[in-house]
Short mmCIF file of C-alpha atoms in Angstrom, two decimals:
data_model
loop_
_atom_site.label_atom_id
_atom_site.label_comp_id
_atom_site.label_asym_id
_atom_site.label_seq_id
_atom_site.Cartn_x
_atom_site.Cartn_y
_atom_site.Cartn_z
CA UNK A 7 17.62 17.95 29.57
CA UNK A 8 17.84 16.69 33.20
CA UNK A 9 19.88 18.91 35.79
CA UNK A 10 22.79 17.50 37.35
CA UNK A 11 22.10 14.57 39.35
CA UNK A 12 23.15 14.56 42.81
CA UNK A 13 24.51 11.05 44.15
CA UNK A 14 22.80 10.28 47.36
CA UNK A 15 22.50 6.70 48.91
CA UNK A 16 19.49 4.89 47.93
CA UNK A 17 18.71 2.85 51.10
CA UNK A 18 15.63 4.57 53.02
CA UNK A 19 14.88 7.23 50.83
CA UNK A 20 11.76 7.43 51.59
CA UNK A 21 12.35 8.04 55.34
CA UNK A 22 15.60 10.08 54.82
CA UNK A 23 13.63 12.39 52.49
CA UNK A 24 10.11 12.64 53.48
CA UNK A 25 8.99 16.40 53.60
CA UNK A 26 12.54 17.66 51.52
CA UNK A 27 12.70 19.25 48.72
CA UNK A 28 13.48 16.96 45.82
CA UNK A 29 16.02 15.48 45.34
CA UNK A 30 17.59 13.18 42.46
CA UNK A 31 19.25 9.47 42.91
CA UNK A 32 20.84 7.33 40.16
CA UNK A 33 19.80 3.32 40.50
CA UNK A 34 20.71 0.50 37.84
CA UNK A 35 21.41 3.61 35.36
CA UNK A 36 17.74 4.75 35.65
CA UNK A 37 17.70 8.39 37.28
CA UNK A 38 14.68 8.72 40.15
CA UNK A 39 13.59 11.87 41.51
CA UNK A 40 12.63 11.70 45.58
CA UNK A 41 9.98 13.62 47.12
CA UNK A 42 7.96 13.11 50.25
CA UNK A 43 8.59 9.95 50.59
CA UNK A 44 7.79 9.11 46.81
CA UNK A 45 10.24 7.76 44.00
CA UNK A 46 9.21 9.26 40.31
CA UNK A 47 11.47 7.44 37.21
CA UNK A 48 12.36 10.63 35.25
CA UNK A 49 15.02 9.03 32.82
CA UNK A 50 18.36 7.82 32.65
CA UNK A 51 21.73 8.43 32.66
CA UNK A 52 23.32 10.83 30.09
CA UNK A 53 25.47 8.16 27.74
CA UNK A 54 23.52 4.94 29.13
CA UNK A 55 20.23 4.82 27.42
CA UNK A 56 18.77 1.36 27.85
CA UNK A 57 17.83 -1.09 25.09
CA UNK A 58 15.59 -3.67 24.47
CA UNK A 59 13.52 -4.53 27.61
CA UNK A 60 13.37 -1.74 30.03
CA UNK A 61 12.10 -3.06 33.60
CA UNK A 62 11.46 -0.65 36.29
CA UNK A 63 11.74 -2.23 39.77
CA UNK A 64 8.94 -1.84 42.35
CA UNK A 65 11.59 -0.28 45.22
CA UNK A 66 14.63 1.35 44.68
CA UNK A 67 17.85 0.39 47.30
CA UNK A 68 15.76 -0.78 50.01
CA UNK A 69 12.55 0.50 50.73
CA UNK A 70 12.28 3.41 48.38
CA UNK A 71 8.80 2.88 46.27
CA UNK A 72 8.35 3.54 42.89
CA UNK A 73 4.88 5.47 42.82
CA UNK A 74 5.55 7.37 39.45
CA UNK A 75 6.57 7.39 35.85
CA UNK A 76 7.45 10.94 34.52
CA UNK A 77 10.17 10.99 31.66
CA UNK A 78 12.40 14.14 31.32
CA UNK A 79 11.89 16.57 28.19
CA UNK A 80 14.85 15.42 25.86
CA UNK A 81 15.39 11.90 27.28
CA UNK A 82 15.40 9.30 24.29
CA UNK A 83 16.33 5.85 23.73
CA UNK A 84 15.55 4.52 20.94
CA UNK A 85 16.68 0.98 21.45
CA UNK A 86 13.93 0.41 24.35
CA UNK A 87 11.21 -1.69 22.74
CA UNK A 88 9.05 -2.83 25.69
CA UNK A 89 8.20 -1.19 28.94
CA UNK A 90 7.23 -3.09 32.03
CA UNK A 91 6.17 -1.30 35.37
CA UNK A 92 5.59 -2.65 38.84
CA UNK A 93 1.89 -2.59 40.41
CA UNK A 94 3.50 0.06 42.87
CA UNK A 95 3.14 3.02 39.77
CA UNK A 96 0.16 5.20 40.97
CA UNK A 97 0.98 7.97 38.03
CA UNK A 98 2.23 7.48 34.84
CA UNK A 99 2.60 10.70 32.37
CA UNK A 100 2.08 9.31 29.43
CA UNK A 101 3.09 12.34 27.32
CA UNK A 102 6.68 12.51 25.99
CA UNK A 103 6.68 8.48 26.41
CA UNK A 104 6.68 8.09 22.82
CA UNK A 105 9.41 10.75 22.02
CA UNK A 106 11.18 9.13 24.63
CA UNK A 107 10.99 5.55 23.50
CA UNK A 108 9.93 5.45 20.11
CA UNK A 109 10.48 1.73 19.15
CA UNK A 110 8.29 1.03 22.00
CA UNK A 111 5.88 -1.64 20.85
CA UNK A 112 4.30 -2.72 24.45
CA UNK A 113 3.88 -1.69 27.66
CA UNK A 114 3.19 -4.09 30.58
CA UNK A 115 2.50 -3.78 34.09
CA UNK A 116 3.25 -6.75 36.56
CA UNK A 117 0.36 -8.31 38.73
CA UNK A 118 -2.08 -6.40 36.96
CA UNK A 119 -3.72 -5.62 40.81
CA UNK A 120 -2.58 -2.13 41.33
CA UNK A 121 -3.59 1.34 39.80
CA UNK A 122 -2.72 0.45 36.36
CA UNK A 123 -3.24 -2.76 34.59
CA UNK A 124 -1.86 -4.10 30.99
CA UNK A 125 -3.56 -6.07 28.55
CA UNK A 126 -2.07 -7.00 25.12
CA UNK A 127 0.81 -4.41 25.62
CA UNK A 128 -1.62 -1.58 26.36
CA UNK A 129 -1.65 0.20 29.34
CA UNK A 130 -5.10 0.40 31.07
CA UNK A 131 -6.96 1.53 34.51
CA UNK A 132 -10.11 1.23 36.70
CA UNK A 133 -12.86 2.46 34.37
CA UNK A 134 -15.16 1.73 38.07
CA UNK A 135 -17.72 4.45 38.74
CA UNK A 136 -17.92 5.44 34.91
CA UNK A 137 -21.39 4.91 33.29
CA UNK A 138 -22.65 3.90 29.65
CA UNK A 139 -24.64 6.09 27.45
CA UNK A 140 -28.02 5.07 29.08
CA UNK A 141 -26.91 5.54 32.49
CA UNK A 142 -25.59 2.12 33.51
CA UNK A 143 -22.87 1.59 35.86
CA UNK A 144 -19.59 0.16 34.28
CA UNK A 145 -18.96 -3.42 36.30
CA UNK A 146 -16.23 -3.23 38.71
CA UNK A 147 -13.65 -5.07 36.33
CA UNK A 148 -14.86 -2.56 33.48
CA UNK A 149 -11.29 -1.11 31.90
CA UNK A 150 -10.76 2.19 30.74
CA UNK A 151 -8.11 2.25 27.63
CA UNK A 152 -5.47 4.67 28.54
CA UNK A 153 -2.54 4.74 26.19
CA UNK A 154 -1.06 2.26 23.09
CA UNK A 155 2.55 2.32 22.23
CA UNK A 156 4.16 4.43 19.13
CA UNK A 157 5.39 1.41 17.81
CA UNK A 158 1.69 -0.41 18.08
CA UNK A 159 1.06 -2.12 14.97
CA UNK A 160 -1.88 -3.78 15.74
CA UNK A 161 -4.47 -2.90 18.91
CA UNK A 162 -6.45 -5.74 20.29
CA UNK A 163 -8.52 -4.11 22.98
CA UNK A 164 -10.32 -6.92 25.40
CA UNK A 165 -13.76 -7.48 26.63
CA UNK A 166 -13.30 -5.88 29.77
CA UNK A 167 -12.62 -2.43 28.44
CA UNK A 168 -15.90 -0.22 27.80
CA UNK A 169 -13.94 2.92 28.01
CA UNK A 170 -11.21 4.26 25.65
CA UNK A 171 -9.39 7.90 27.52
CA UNK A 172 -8.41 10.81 25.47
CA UNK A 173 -4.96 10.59 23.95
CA UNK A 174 -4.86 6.67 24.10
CA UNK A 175 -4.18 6.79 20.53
CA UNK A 176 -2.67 9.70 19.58
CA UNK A 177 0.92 8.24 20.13
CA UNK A 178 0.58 5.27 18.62
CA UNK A 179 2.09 6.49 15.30
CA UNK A 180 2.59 2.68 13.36
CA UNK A 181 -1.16 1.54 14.35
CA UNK A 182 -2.77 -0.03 11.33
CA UNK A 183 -5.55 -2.03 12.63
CA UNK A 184 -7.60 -1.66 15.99
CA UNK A 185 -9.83 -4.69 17.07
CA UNK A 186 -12.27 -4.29 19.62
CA UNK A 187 -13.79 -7.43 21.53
CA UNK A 188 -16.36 -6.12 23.34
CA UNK A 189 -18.94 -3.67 22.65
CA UNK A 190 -17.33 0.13 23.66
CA UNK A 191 -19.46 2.49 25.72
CA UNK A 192 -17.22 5.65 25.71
CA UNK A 193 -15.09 7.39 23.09
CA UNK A 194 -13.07 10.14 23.98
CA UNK A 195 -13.50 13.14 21.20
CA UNK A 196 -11.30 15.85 20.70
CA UNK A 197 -12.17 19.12 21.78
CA UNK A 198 -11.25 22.58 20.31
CA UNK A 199 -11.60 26.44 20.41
CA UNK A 200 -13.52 28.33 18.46
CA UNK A 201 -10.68 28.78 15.81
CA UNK A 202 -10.77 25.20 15.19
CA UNK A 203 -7.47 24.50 17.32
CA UNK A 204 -7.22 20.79 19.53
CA UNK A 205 -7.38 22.12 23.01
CA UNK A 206 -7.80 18.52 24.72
CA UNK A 207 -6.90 15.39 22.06
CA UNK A 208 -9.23 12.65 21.48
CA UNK A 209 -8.59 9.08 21.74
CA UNK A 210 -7.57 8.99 18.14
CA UNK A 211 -6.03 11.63 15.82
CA UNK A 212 -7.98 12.79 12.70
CA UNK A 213 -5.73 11.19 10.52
CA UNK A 214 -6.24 7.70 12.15
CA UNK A 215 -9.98 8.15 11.99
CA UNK A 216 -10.25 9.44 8.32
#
């Protein structure tokens, strides 16, 4: 559950509160945490979950930038069925998205030039500097699958992507059918202890896989 919020004025946030501690503003209903200069969505207000299409701007009042997507433990709304970012996001936590949207079906991000990238409602990033089983450098527009929506039915992952992270998956609990167009260099597998217990998740869950 999110702590209080503390109303502070959003224009120049990110001069007024470089180098403080953080500190929480409320914007459109969304609720942004502010530190060092950089604006984090962590949820929204108690009462006011959104519905339907939930767009995140790139600035918030006048010049604070959106870097970051990190939603609060116990936020929910379950009427939010896309999710569209701005090409500012440099960090997206993609844990606790699906408990905190779970009729998500899609995920976009606009201009598709910045950190992240989206493709068919998937989110994706850079997969430059990775390298294929023999050794081969990925090409620099080589994708790198990095998480599917909960509500996913179907997953159509483009040429571009050689690369699918661990966990990109995992959340995507109404996935039926995955089809890949392009021939997929890396995999991420699960890894475990020596009792047998997932330390780090693989890009799929056993379940989907078996």
């Amino acid at each position: 559950m999110l702590l209080a919020v503390t109303m502070l004025p959003v224009a120049g946030l990110q001069a007024a509160y470089a180098d403080e501690p953080a500190a929480e503003v409320v914007d459109g209903g969304l609720v942004y945490k502010v530190a060092d200069g950089a604006v984090t969505l962590v949820g929204f207000e108690d009462g006011a979950a959104p519905e339907g299409a939930l767009v995140v701007p790139e600035t918030v009042g006048d010049s604070a930038t959106v870097k970051a997507v990190e939603i609060a433990e116990g936020q929910v709304a379950e009427g939010v069925t896309s999710l569209a970012l701005p090409p500012t996001v440099e960090s997206v936590k993609t844990e606790g998205l699906a408990a905190a949207f779970p009729a998500l079906t899609s995920i976009e991000v606009a201009g598709n030039d910045g950190a992240y990238s989206s493709v068919a409602g998937m989110l994706f990033r850079s997969a430059e500097g990775q390298t294929s089983s023999d050794g081969t450098a990925f090409a620099e527009d080589a994708l790198e699958l990095v998480w599917a929506s909960p509500a996913m039915v179907v997953a159509r992952i483009p040429l571009e992507c050689k690369a699918i992270a661990a966990g990109a998956f995992v959340d995507a609990a109404a996935l039926e059918t995955v089809m890949s167009f392009g021939k997929m260099e890396s995999i991420a597998a699960a890894e475990k202890d020596e009792d047998g217990n997932v330390t780090k998740p693989g890009a799929f869950t056993d379940e989907q896989i078996g």
